[in-house]
Coordinates of C-alpha atoms and ligand atoms in Angstrom, one line a residue:
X5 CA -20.7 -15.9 -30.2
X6 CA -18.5 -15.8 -27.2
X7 CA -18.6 -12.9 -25.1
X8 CA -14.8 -12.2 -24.9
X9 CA -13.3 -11.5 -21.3
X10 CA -10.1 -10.8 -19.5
X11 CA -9.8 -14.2 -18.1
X12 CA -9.8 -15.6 -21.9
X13 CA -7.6 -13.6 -23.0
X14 CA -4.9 -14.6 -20.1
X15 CA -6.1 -18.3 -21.1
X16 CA -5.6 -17.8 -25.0
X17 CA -1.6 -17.2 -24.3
X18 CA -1.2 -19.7 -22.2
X19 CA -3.4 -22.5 -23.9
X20 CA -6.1 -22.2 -26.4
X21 CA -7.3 -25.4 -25.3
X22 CA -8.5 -23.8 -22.3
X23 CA -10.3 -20.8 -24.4
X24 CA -12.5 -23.7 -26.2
X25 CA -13.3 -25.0 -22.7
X26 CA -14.1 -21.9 -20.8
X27 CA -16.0 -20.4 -24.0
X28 CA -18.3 -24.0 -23.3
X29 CA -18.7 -22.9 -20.0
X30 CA -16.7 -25.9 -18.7
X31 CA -15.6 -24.6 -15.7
X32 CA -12.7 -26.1 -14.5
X33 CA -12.7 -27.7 -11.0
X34 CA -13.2 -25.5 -8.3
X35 CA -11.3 -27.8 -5.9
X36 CA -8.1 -26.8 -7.3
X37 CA -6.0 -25.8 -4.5
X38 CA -4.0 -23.4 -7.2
X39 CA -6.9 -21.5 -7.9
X40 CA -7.9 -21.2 -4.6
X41 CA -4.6 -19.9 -3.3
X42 CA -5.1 -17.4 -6.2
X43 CA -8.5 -16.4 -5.6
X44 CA -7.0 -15.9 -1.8
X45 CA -4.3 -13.8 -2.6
X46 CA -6.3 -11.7 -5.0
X47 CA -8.8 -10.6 -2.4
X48 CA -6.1 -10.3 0.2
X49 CA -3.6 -8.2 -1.0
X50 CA -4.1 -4.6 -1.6
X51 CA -7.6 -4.5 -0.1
X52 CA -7.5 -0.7 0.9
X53 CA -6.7 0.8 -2.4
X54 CA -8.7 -1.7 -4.8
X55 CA -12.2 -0.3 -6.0
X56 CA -14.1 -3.2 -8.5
X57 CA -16.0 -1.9 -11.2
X58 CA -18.3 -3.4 -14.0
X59 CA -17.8 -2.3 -17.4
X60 CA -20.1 -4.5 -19.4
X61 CA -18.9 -8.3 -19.3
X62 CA -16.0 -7.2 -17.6
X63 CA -14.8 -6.9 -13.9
X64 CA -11.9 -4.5 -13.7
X65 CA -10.0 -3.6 -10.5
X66 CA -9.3 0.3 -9.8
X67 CA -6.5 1.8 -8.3
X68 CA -5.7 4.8 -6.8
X69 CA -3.2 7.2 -8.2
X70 CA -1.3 9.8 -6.3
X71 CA -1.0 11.8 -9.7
X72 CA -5.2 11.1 -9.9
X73 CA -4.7 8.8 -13.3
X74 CA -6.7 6.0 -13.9
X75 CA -4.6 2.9 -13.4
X76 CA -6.1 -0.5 -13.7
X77 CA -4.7 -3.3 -11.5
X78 CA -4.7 -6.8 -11.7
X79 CA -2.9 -9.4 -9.2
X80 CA -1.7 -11.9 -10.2
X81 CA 0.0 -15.0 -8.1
X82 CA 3.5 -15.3 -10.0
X83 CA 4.9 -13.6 -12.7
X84 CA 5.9 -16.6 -14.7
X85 CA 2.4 -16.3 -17.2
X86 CA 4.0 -12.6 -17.7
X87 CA 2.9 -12.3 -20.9
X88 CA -0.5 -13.3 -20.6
X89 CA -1.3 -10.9 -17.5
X90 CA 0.2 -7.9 -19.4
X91 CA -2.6 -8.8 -22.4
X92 CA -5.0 -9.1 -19.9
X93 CA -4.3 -5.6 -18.6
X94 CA -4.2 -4.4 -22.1
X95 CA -7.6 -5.9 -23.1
X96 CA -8.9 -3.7 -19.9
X97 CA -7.2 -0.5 -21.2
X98 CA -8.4 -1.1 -24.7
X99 CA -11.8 -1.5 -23.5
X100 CA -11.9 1.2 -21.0
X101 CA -10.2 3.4 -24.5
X102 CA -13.3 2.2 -26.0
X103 CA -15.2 4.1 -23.8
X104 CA -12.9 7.3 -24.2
X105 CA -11.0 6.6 -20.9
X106 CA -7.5 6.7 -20.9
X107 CA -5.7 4.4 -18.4
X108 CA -2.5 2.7 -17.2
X109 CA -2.1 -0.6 -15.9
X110 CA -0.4 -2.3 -13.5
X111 CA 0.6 -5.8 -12.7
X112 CA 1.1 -6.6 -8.9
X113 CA 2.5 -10.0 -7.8
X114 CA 2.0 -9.9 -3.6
X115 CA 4.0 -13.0 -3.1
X116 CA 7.0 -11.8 -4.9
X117 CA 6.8 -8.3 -3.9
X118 CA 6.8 -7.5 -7.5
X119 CA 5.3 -4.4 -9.2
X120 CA 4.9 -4.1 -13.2
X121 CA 3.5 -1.1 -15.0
X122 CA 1.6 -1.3 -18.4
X123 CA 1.3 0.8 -20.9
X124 CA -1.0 -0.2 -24.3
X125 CA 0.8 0.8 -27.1
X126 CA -0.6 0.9 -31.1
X127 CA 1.5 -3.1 -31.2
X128 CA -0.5 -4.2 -28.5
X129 CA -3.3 -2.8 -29.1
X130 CA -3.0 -4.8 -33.3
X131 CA -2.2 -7.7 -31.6
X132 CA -5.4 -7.8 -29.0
X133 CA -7.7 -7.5 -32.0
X134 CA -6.1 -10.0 -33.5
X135 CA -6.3 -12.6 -30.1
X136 CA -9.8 -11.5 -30.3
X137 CA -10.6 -12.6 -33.5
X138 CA -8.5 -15.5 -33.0
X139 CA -10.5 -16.5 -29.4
X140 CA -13.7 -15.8 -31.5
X141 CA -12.6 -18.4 -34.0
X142 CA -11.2 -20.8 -31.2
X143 CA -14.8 -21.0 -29.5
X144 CA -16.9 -21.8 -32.7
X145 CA -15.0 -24.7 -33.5
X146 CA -16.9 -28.1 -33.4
X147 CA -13.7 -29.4 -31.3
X148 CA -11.1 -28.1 -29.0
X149 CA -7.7 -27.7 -30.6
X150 CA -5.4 -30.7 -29.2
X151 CA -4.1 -31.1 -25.9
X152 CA -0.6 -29.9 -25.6
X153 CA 1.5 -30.9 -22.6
X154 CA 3.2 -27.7 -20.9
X155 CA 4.3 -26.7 -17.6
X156 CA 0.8 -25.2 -16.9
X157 CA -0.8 -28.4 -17.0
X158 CA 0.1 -29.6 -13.7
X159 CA -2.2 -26.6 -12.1
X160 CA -4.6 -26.6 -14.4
X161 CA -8.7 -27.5 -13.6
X162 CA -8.9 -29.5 -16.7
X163 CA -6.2 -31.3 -16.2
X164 CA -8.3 -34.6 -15.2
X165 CA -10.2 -33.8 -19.0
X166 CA -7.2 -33.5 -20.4
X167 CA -5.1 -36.4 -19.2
X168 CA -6.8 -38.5 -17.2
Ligands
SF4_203 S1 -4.5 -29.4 -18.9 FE1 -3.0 -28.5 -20.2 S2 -3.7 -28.9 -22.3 FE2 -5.5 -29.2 -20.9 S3 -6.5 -27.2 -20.9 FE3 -5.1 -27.2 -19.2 S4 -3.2 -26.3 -19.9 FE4 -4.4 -26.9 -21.7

């Protein structure tokens, strides 16, 4: 059974494809310059008030509050995958809920100077359990579901298993 993780759940609305092939463990290439300037920017930006902590297969990144809440942060390159960052946030909170701490989240885009906050309401929260289910059901399939062509494809590391 796949162990179910942020990064999947930012995959699963963008392309389920790409939940099959990261639940295989194939990793997609490590060459690609998009995830590098990602991986750049995410250790970059916001250095002095980020604190990474472990909560059992998960890597979630702390912020500080002046009001002393709990807020989870995650950065993010661009704010075009929107919707997939804010369920990624809202898998933390749910987890971190789990474990009877109550959180807010926040999506922070360095490049465009951009700042979202994130709240998990009882919606979100019905509709993660139902992504989880779903990503659960994705990864035990014999075969990935079909390729579909979308913008994402042009940055993403599978691309050459996709379409070459
Ligand atoms: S290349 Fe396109 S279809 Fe293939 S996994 Fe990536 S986003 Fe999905």
């Amino acid at each position: 059974m796949v162990s179910v993780t942020g990064t999947l759940i930012w995959y699963y609305y963008i392309c389920p494809r790409e939940v099959w092939l990261m639940s295989r463990h194939l990793n997609p290439s490590q060459d690609d310059p998009f995830i590098e300037i990602g991986r750049l920017i995410s250790k970059e930006a916001y250095q002095r008030e980020r604190k990474e902590v472990r909560v059992e297969n998960i890597v979630i990144d702390l912020l500080k509050s002046s009001e002393g809440e709990v807020v989870v942060g995650e950065v993010k390159k661009s704010s075009k995958y929107e919707k997939s960052a804010k369920m990624q946030i809202c898998y933390y909170l749910m987890r971190l809920k789990a474990l009877g701490i109550l959180a807010k989240g926040v999506l922070l885009f360095p490049k465009e100077k951009k700042r979202i906050e994130v709240d998990l309401t009882p919606e979100i929260e019905e509709e993660l359990k139902n992504t989880i289910a779903d990503i659960k059901a994705i990864s035990e399939k014999e075969t990935p579901p079909p390729a579909k062509k979308i913008k994402f494809c042009a940055k993403c590391g599978y691309k050459e298993f996709c379409w070459a």
